[in-house]
mmCIF file of C-alpha atoms in Angstrom:
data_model
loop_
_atom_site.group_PDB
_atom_site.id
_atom_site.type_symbol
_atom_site.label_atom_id
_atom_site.label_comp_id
_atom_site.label_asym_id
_atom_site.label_seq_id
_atom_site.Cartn_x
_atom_site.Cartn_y
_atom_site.Cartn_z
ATOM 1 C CA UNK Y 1 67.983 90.153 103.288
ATOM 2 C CA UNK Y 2 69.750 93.168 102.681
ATOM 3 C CA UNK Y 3 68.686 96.332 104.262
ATOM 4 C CA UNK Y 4 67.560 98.015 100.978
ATOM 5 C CA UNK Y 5 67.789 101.424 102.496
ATOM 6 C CA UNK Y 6 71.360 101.307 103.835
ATOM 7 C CA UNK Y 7 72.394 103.207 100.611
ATOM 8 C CA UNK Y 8 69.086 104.101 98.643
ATOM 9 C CA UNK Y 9 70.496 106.275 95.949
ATOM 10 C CA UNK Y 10 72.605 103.310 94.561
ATOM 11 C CA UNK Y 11 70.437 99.980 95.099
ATOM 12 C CA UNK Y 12 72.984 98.800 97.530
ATOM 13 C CA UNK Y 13 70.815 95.785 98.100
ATOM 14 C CA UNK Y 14 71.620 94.294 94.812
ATOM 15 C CA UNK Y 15 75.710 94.818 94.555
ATOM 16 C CA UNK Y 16 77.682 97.409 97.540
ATOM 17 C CA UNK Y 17 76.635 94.765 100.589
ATOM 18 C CA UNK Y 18 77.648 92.153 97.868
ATOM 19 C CA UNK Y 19 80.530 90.572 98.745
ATOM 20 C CA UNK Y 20 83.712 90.552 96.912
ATOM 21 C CA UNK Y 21 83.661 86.600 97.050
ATOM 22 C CA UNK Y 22 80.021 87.240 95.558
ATOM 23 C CA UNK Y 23 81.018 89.850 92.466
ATOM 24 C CA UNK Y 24 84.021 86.786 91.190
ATOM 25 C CA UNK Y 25 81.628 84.367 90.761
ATOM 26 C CA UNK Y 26 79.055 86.396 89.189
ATOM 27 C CA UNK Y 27 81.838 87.917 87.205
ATOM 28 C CA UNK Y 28 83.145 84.853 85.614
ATOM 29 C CA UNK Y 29 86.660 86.330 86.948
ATOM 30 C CA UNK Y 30 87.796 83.203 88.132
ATOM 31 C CA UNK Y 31 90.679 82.448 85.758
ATOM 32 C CA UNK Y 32 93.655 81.425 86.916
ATOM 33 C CA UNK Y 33 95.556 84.196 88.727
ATOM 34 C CA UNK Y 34 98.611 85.140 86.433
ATOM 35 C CA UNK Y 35 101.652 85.055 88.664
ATOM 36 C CA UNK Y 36 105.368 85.939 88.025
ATOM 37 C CA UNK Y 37 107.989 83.903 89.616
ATOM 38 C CA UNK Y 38 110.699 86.216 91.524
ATOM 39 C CA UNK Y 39 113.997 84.942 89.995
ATOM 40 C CA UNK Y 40 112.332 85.655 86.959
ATOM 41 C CA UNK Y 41 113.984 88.539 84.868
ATOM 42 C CA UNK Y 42 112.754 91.615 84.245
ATOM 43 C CA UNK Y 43 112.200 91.214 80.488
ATOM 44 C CA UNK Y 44 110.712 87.939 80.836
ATOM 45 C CA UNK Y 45 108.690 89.354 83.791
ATOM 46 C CA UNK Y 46 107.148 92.064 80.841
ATOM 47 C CA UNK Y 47 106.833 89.396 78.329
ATOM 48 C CA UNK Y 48 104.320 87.736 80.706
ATOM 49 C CA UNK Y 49 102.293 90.674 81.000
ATOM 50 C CA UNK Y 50 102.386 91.674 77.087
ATOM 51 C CA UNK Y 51 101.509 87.853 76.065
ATOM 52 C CA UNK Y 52 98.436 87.160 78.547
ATOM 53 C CA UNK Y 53 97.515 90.847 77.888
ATOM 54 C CA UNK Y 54 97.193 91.999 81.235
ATOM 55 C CA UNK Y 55 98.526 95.458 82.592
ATOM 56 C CA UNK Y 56 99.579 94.081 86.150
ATOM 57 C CA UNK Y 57 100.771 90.615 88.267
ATOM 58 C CA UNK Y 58 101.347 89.516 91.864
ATOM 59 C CA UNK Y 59 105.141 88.087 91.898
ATOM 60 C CA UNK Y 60 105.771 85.231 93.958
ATOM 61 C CA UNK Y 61 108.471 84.035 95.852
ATOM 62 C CA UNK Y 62 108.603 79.926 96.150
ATOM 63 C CA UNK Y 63 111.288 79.793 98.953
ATOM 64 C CA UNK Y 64 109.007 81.967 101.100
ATOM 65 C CA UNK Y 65 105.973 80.328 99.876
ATOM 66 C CA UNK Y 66 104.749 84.542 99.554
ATOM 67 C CA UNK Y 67 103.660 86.769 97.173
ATOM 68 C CA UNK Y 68 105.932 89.576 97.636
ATOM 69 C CA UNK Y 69 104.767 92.615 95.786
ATOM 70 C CA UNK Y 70 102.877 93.744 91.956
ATOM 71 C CA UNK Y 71 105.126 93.885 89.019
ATOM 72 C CA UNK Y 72 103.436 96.947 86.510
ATOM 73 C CA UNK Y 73 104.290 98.487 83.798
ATOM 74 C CA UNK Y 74 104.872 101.794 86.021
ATOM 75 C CA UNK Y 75 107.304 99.875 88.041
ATOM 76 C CA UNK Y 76 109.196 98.868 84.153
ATOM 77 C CA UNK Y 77 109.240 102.412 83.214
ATOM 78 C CA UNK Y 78 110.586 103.504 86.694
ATOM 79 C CA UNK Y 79 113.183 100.404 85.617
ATOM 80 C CA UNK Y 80 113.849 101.573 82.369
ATOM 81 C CA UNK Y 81 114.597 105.346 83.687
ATOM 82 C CA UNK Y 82 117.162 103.698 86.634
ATOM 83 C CA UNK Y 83 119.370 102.054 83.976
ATOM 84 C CA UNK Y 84 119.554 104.926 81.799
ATOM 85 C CA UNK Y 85 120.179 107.383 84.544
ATOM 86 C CA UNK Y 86 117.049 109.522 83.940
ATOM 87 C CA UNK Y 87 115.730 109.275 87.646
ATOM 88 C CA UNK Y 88 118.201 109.451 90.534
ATOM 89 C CA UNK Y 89 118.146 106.923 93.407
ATOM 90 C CA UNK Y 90 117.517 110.401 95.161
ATOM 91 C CA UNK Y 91 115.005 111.437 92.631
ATOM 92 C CA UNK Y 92 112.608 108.389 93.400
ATOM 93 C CA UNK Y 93 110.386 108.665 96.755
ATOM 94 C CA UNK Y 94 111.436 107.089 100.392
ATOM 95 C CA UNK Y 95 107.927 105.756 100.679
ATOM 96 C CA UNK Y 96 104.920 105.664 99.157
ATOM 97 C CA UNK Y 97 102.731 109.393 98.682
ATOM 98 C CA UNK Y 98 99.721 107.769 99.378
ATOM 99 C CA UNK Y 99 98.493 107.322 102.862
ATOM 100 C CA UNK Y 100 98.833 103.597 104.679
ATOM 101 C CA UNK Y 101 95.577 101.641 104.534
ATOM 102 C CA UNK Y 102 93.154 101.532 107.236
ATOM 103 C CA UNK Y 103 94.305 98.523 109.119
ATOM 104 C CA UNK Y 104 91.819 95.524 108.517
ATOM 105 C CA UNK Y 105 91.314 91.859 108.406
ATOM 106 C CA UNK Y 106 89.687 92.216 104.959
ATOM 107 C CA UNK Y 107 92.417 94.401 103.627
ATOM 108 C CA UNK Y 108 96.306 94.175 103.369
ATOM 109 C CA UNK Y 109 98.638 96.371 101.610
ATOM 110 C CA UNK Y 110 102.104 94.998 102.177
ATOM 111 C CA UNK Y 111 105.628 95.822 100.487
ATOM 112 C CA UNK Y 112 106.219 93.026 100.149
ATOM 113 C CA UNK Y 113 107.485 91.502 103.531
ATOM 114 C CA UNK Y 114 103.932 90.895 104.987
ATOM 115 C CA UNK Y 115 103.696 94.182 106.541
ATOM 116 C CA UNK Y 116 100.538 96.631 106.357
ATOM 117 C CA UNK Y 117 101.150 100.235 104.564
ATOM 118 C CA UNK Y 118 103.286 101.342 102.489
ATOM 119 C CA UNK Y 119 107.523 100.960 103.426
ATOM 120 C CA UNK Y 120 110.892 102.901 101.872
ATOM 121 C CA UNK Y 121 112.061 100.817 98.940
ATOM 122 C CA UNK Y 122 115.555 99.805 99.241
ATOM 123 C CA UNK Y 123 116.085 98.429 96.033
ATOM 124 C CA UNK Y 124 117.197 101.249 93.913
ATOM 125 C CA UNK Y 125 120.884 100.815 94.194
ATOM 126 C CA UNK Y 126 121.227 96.976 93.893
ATOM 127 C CA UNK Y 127 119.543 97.510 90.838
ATOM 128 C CA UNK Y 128 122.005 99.318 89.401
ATOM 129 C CA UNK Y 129 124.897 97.480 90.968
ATOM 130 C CA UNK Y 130 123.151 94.227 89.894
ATOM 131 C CA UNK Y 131 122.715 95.557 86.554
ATOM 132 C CA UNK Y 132 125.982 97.012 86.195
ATOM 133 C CA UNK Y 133 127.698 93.693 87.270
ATOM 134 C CA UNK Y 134 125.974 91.389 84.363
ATOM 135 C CA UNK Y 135 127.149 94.305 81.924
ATOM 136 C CA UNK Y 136 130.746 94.683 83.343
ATOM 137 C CA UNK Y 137 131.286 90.602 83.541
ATOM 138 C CA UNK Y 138 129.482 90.389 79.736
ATOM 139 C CA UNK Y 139 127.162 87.673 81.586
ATOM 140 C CA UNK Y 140 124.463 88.663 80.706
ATOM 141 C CA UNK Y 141 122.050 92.159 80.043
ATOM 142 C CA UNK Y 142 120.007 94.586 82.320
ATOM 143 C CA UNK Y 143 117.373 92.510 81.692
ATOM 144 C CA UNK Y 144 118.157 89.696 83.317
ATOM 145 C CA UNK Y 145 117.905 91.612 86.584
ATOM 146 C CA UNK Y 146 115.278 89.747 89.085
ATOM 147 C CA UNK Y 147 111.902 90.819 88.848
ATOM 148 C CA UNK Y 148 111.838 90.387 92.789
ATOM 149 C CA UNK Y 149 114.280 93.928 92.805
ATOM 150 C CA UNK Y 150 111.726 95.382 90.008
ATOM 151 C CA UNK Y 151 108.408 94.267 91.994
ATOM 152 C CA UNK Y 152 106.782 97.534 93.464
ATOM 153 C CA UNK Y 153 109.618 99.896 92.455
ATOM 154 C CA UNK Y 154 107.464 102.812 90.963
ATOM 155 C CA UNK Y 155 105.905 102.761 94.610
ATOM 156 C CA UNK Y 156 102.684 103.962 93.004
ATOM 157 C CA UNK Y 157 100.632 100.542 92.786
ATOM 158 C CA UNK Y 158 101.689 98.556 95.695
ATOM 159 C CA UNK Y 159 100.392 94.392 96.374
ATOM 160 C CA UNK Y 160 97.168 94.659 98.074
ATOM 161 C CA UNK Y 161 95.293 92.010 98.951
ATOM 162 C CA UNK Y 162 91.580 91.398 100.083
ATOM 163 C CA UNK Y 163 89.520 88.430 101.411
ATOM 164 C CA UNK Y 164 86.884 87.034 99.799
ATOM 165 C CA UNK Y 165 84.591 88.817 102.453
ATOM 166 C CA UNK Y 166 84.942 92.594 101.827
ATOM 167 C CA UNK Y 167 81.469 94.019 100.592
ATOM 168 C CA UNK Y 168 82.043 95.807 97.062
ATOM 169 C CA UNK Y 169 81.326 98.859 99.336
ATOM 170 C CA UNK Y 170 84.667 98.822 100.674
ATOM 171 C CA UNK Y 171 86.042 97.995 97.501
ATOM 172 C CA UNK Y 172 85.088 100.819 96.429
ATOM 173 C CA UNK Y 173 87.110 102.845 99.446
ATOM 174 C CA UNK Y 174 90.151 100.931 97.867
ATOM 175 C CA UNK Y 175 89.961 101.728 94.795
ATOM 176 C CA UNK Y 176 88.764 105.865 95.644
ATOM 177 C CA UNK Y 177 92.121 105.299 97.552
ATOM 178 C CA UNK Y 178 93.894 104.986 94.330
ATOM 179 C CA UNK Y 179 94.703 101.086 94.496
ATOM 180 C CA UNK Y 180 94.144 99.872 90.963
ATOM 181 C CA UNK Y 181 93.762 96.528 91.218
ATOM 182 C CA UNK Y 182 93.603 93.711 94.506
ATOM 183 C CA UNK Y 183 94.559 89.882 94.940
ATOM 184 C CA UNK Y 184 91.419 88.027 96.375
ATOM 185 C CA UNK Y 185 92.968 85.665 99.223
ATOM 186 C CA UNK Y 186 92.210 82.741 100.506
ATOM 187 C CA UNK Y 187 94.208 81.538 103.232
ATOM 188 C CA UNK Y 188 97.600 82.517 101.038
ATOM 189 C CA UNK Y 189 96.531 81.378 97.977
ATOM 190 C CA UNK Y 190 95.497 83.571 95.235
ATOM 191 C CA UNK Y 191 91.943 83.098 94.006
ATOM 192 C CA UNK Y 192 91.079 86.259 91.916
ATOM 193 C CA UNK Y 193 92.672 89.610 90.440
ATOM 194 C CA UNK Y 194 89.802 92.340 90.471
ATOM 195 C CA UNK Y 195 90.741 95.737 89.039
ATOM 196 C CA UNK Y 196 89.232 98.949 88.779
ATOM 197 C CA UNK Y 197 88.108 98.234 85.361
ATOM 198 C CA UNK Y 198 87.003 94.958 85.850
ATOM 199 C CA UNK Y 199 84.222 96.698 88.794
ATOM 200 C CA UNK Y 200 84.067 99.818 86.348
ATOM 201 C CA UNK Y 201 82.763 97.469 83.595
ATOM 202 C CA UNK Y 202 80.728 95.119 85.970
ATOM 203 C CA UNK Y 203 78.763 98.226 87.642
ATOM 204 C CA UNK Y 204 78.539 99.816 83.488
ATOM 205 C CA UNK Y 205 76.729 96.258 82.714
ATOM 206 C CA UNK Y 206 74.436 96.201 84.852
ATOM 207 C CA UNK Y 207 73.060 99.529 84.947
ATOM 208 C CA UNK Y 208 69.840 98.240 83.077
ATOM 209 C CA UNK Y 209 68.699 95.983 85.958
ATOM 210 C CA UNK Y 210 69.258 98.041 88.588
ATOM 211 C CA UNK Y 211 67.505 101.189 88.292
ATOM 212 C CA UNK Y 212 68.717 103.154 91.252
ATOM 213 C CA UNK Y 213 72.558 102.831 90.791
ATOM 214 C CA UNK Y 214 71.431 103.993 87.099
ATOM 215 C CA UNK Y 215 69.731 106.964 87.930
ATOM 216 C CA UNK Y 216 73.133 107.555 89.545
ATOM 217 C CA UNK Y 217 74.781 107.355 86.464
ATOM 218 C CA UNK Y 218 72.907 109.830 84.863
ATOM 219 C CA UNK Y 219 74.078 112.334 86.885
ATOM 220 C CA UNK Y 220 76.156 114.602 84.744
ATOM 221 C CA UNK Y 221 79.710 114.923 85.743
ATOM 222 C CA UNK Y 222 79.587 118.487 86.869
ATOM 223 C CA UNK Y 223 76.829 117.791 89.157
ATOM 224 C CA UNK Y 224 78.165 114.707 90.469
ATOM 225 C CA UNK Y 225 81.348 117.227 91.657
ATOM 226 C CA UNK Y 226 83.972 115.462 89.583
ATOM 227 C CA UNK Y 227 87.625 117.012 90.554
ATOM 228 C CA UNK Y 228 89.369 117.669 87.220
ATOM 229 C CA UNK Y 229 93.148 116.124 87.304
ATOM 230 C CA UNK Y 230 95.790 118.780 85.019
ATOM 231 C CA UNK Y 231 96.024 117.821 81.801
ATOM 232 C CA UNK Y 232 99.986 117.744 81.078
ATOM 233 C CA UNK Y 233 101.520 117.491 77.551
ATOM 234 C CA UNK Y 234 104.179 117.430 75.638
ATOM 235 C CA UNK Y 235 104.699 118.886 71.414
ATOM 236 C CA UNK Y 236 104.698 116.149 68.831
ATOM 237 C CA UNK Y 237 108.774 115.838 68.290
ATOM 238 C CA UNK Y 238 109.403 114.727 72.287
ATOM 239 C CA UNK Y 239 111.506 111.867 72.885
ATOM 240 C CA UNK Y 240 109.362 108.926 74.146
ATOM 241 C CA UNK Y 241 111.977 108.650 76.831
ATOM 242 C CA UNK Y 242 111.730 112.544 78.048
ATOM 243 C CA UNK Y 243 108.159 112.114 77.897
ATOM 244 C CA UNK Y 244 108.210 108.669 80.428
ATOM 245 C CA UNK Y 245 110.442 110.650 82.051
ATOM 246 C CA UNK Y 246 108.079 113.818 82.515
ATOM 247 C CA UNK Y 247 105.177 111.404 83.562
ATOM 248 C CA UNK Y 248 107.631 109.679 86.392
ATOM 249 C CA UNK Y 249 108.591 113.331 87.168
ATOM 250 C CA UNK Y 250 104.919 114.437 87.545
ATOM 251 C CA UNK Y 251 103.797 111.443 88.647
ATOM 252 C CA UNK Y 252 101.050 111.329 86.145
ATOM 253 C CA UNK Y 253 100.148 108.147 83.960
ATOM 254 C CA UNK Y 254 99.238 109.824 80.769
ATOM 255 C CA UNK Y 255 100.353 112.829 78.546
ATOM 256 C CA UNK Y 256 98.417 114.783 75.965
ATOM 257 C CA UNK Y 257 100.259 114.742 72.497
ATOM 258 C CA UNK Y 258 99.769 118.440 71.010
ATOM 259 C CA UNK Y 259 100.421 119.476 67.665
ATOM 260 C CA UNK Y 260 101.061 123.845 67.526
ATOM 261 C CA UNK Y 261 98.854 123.986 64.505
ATOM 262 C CA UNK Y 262 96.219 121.095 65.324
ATOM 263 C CA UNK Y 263 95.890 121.211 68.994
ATOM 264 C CA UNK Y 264 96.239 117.206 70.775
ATOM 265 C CA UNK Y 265 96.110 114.457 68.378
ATOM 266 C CA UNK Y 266 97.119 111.961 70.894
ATOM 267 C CA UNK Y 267 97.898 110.823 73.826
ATOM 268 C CA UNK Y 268 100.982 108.510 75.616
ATOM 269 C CA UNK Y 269 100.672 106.297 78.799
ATOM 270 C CA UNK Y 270 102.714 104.373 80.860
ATOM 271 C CA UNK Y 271 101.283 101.384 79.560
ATOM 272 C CA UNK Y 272 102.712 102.035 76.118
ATOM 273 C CA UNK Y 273 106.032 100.848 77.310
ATOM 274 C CA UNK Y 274 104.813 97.423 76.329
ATOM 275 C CA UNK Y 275 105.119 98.555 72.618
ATOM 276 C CA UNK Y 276 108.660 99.011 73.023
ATOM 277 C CA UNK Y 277 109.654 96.344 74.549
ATOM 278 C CA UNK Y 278 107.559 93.698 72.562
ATOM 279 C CA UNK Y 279 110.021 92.326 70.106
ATOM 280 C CA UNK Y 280 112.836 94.463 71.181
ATOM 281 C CA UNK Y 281 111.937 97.331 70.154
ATOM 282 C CA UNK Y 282 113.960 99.573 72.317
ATOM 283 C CA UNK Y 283 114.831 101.974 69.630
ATOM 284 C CA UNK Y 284 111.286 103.498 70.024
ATOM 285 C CA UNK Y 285 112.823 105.215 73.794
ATOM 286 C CA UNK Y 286 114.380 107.723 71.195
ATOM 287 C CA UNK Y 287 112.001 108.426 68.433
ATOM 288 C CA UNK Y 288 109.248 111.233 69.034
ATOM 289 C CA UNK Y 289 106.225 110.513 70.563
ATOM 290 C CA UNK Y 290 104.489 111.046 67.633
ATOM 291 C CA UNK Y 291 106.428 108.190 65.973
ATOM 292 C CA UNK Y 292 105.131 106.034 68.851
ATOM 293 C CA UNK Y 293 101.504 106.853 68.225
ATOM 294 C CA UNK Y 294 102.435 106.155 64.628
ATOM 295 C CA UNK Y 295 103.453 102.138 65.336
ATOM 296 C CA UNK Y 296 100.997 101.358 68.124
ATOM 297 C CA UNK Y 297 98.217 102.275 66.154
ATOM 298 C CA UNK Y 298 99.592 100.515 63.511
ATOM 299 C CA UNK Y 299 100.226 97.556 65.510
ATOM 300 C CA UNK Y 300 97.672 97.634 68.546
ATOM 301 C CA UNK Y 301 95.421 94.686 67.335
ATOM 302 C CA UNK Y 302 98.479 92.643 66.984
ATOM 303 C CA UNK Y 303 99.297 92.877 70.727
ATOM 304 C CA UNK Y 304 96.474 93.584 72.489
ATOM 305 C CA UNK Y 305 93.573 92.093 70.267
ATOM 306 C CA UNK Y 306 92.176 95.362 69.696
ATOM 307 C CA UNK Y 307 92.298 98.096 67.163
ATOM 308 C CA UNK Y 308 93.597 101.587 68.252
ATOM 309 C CA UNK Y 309 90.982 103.630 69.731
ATOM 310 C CA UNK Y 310 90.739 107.311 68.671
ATOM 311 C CA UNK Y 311 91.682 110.059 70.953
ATOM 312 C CA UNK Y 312 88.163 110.894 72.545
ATOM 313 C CA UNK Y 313 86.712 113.449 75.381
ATOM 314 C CA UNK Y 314 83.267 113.486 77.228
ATOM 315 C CA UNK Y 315 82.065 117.269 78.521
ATOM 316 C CA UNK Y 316 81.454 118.109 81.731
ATOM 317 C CA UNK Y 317 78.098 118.007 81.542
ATOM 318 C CA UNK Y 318 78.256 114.376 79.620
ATOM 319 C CA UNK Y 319 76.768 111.613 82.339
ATOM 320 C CA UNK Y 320 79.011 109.649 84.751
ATOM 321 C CA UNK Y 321 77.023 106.529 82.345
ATOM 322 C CA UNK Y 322 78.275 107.848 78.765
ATOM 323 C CA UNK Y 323 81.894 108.125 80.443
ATOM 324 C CA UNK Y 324 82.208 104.746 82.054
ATOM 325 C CA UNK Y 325 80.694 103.583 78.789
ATOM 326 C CA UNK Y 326 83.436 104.984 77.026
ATOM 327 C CA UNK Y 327 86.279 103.499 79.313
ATOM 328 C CA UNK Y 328 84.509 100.462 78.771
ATOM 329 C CA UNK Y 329 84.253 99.912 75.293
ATOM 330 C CA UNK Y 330 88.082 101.518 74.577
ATOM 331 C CA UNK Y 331 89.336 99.646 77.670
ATOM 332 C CA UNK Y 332 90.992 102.681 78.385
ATOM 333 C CA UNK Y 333 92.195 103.526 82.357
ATOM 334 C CA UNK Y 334 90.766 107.687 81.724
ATOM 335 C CA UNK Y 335 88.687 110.154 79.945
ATOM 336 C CA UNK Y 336 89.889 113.513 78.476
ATOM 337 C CA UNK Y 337 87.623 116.032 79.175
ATOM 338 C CA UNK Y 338 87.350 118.567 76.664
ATOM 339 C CA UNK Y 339 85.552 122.224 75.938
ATOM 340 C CA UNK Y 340 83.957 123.554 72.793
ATOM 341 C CA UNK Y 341 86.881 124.113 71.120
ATOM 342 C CA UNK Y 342 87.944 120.442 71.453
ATOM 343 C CA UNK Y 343 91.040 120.962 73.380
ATOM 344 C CA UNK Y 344 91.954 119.409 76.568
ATOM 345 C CA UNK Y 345 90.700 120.626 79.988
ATOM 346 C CA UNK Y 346 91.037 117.903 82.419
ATOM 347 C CA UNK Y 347 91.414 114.148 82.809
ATOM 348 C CA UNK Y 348 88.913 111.718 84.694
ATOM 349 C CA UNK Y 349 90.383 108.535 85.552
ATOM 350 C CA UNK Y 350 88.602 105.479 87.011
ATOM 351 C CA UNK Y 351 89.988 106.323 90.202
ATOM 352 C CA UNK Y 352 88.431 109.995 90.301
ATOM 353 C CA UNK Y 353 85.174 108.126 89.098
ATOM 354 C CA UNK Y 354 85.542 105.623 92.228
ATOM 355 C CA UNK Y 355 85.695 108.179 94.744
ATOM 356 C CA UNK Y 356 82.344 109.559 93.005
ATOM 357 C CA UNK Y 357 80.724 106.640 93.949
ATOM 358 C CA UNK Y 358 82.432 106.890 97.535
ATOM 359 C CA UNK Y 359 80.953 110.632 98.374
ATOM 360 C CA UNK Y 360 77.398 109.222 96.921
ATOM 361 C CA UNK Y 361 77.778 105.941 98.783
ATOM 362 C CA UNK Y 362 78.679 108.268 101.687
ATOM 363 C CA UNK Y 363 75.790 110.307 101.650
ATOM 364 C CA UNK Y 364 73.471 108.278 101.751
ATOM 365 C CA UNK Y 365 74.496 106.530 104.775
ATOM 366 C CA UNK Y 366 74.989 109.775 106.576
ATOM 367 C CA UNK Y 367 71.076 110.002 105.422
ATOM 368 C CA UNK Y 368 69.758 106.974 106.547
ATOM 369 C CA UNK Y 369 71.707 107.614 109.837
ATOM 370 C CA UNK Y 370 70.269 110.830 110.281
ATOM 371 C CA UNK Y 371 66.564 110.018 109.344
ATOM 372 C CA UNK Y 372 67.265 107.182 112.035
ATOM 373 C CA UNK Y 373 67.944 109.516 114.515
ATOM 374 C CA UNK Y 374 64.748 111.817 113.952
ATOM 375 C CA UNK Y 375 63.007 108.429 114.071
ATOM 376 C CA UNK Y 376 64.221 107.854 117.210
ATOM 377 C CA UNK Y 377 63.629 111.098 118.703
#
């Protein structure tokens, strides 16, 4: 049994010893991985995504018998921005700004060649030559660049894989880490895909029968010390290709949409990118944002099964519960957090909310430790 009192303020007898193997089945996540092959081209490589709906897939590489990195729709907008010169090769980061992984035999965060942390990306350039070649030689388009050059270029979501064995609790370190999503192994094949919605929404569901974890969620956000991200926008007539440019720049995923008169009506992400390339629409890159906004919402349901959420916000003094609940039922990746006047203060994304659970997870076990000691003494 469990030791209920490792972390009492979350019930960490009922899911953070639970086992990652553990949270799949319970999940029901145990579709078939989605993979990409790496000869595949780029635009087929999004096509996958945008028809099975997903936001992120391992690419494989059959000679090596390895998966060799993610392909994401960051790493297609850092693609996009490469072929029409908006981001240098000098412009784009060496290596990775987050820091390597703690090394660990339940967690591996390659680049792609099997080895741990995070490496420079030499791609960049035979990209462009590659690219430039198919133009120059009329055999073909940009898009029929190999997703294998593609895989990981944005640098910002790298492959990470976990076994089957890592307790949720140090899923939850991943993902506070700012990994969005990891491949469950076993052996070297490719059993699961768990993302940070996937464990916001499992934790969101099962509030109700685990009363400790929600008592956590109560917890306002102010009091649970949530660290407010910038909120960064752009006016309603802005390209859609300065503005992917401005989040690649700022290395933000998402940008307010404000209106002088009206204050934000909107919003763009990364992930929008699928919009404008489903069907060919590349035209979109230079029509204004708020053109964008215009067709997704017009044609959201069609792609994604769903209809166009409206632009929400939660207070800071709204619960950690009523904000997860929102990401859940919009299946959005953040929360605007807004004052009395409506307007933008902050973002919370699931990755801020992650590390709240890490500092509360954290606590406790410094706690427990402690009231071991006086025990002891």
């Amino acid at each position: 049994m469990a030791d209920e009192t490792l972390h009492p303020g979350l019930g960490a007898e009922s899911w953070a010893q639970k086992s990652v193997g553990t949270y799949v089945e319970e999940a029901e996540t145990r579709n078939a991985v989605i993979t990409i092959d790496s000869k595949a081209a780029v635009d087929a490589a999004c096509q996958t995504l945008i028809y099975n709906r997903i936001s992120s897939a391992p690419v494989y590489d059959a000679e090596t018998a390895k998966y060799i990195g993610m392909f994401d729709y960051q790493d297609v907008v850092t693609y996009l921005l490469l072929l029409f010169n908006r981001v240098a090769v000098t412009d784009l980061p060496a290596s990775a700004s987050a820091e390597p992984l703690e090394a660990s035999p339940q967690i591996s965060a390659s680049n792609g060649d099997g080895m741990p942390g995070f490496q420079p990306n030499p791609r960049f350039t035979e990209i462009m030559d590659h690219a430039k070649a198919l133009i120059e030689t009329q055999t073909g388009t940009a898009g029929s660049v190999p997703v294998k050059l593609a895989s990981d270029l944005s640098q910002r979501n790298p492959f990470c894989a976990v076994t089957s064995e890592l307790p949720l609790r140090g899923l939850v370190d991943v993902f506070a880490d700012g990994i969005k999503r990891v491949v469950v192994m076993d052996d070297s094949e490719a059993k699961a895909l768990v993302s940070q919605s996937a464990l916001i929404k499992y934790l969101y569901e099962r509030r109700s029968s685990d009363s400790k974890l929600q008592d956590f969620l109560k917890t306002t956000l102010r009091d649970a010390g949530v660290s407010l991200s910038p909120v960064i926008s752009v006016r309603t007539d802005v390209s859609v290709l300065d503005a992917l440019t401005i989040m690649t720049e700022k290395k933000v995923s998402s940008l307010a949409v404000v209106d002088p008169d009206v204050g934000m009506i909107g919003n763009i992400s990364l992930s929008d990118v699928k919009y404008i390339l489903h069907r060919g629409h590349h035209s979109l890159l230079w029509k204004s944002v708020l053109q964008l906004i215009t067709y997704t919402r017009r044609t959201q349901g069609m792609i994604d099964g769903k209809d166009q959420a409206p632009v929400f916000g939660v207070k800071l003094n709204s619960s950690l519960e009523f904000a997860m609940g929102k990401l859940v039922a919009t299946r959005a990746h953040r929360v605007w957090i807004t004052g009395d006047d409506g307007q933008p203060e902050g973002i919370v994304s699931m990755t801020d909310i992650f590390r709240l659970f890490k500092v509360k997870l954290d606590d406790n076990l410094e706690e427990k430790e402690g009231n071991g000691a006086v025990a002891a003494a």
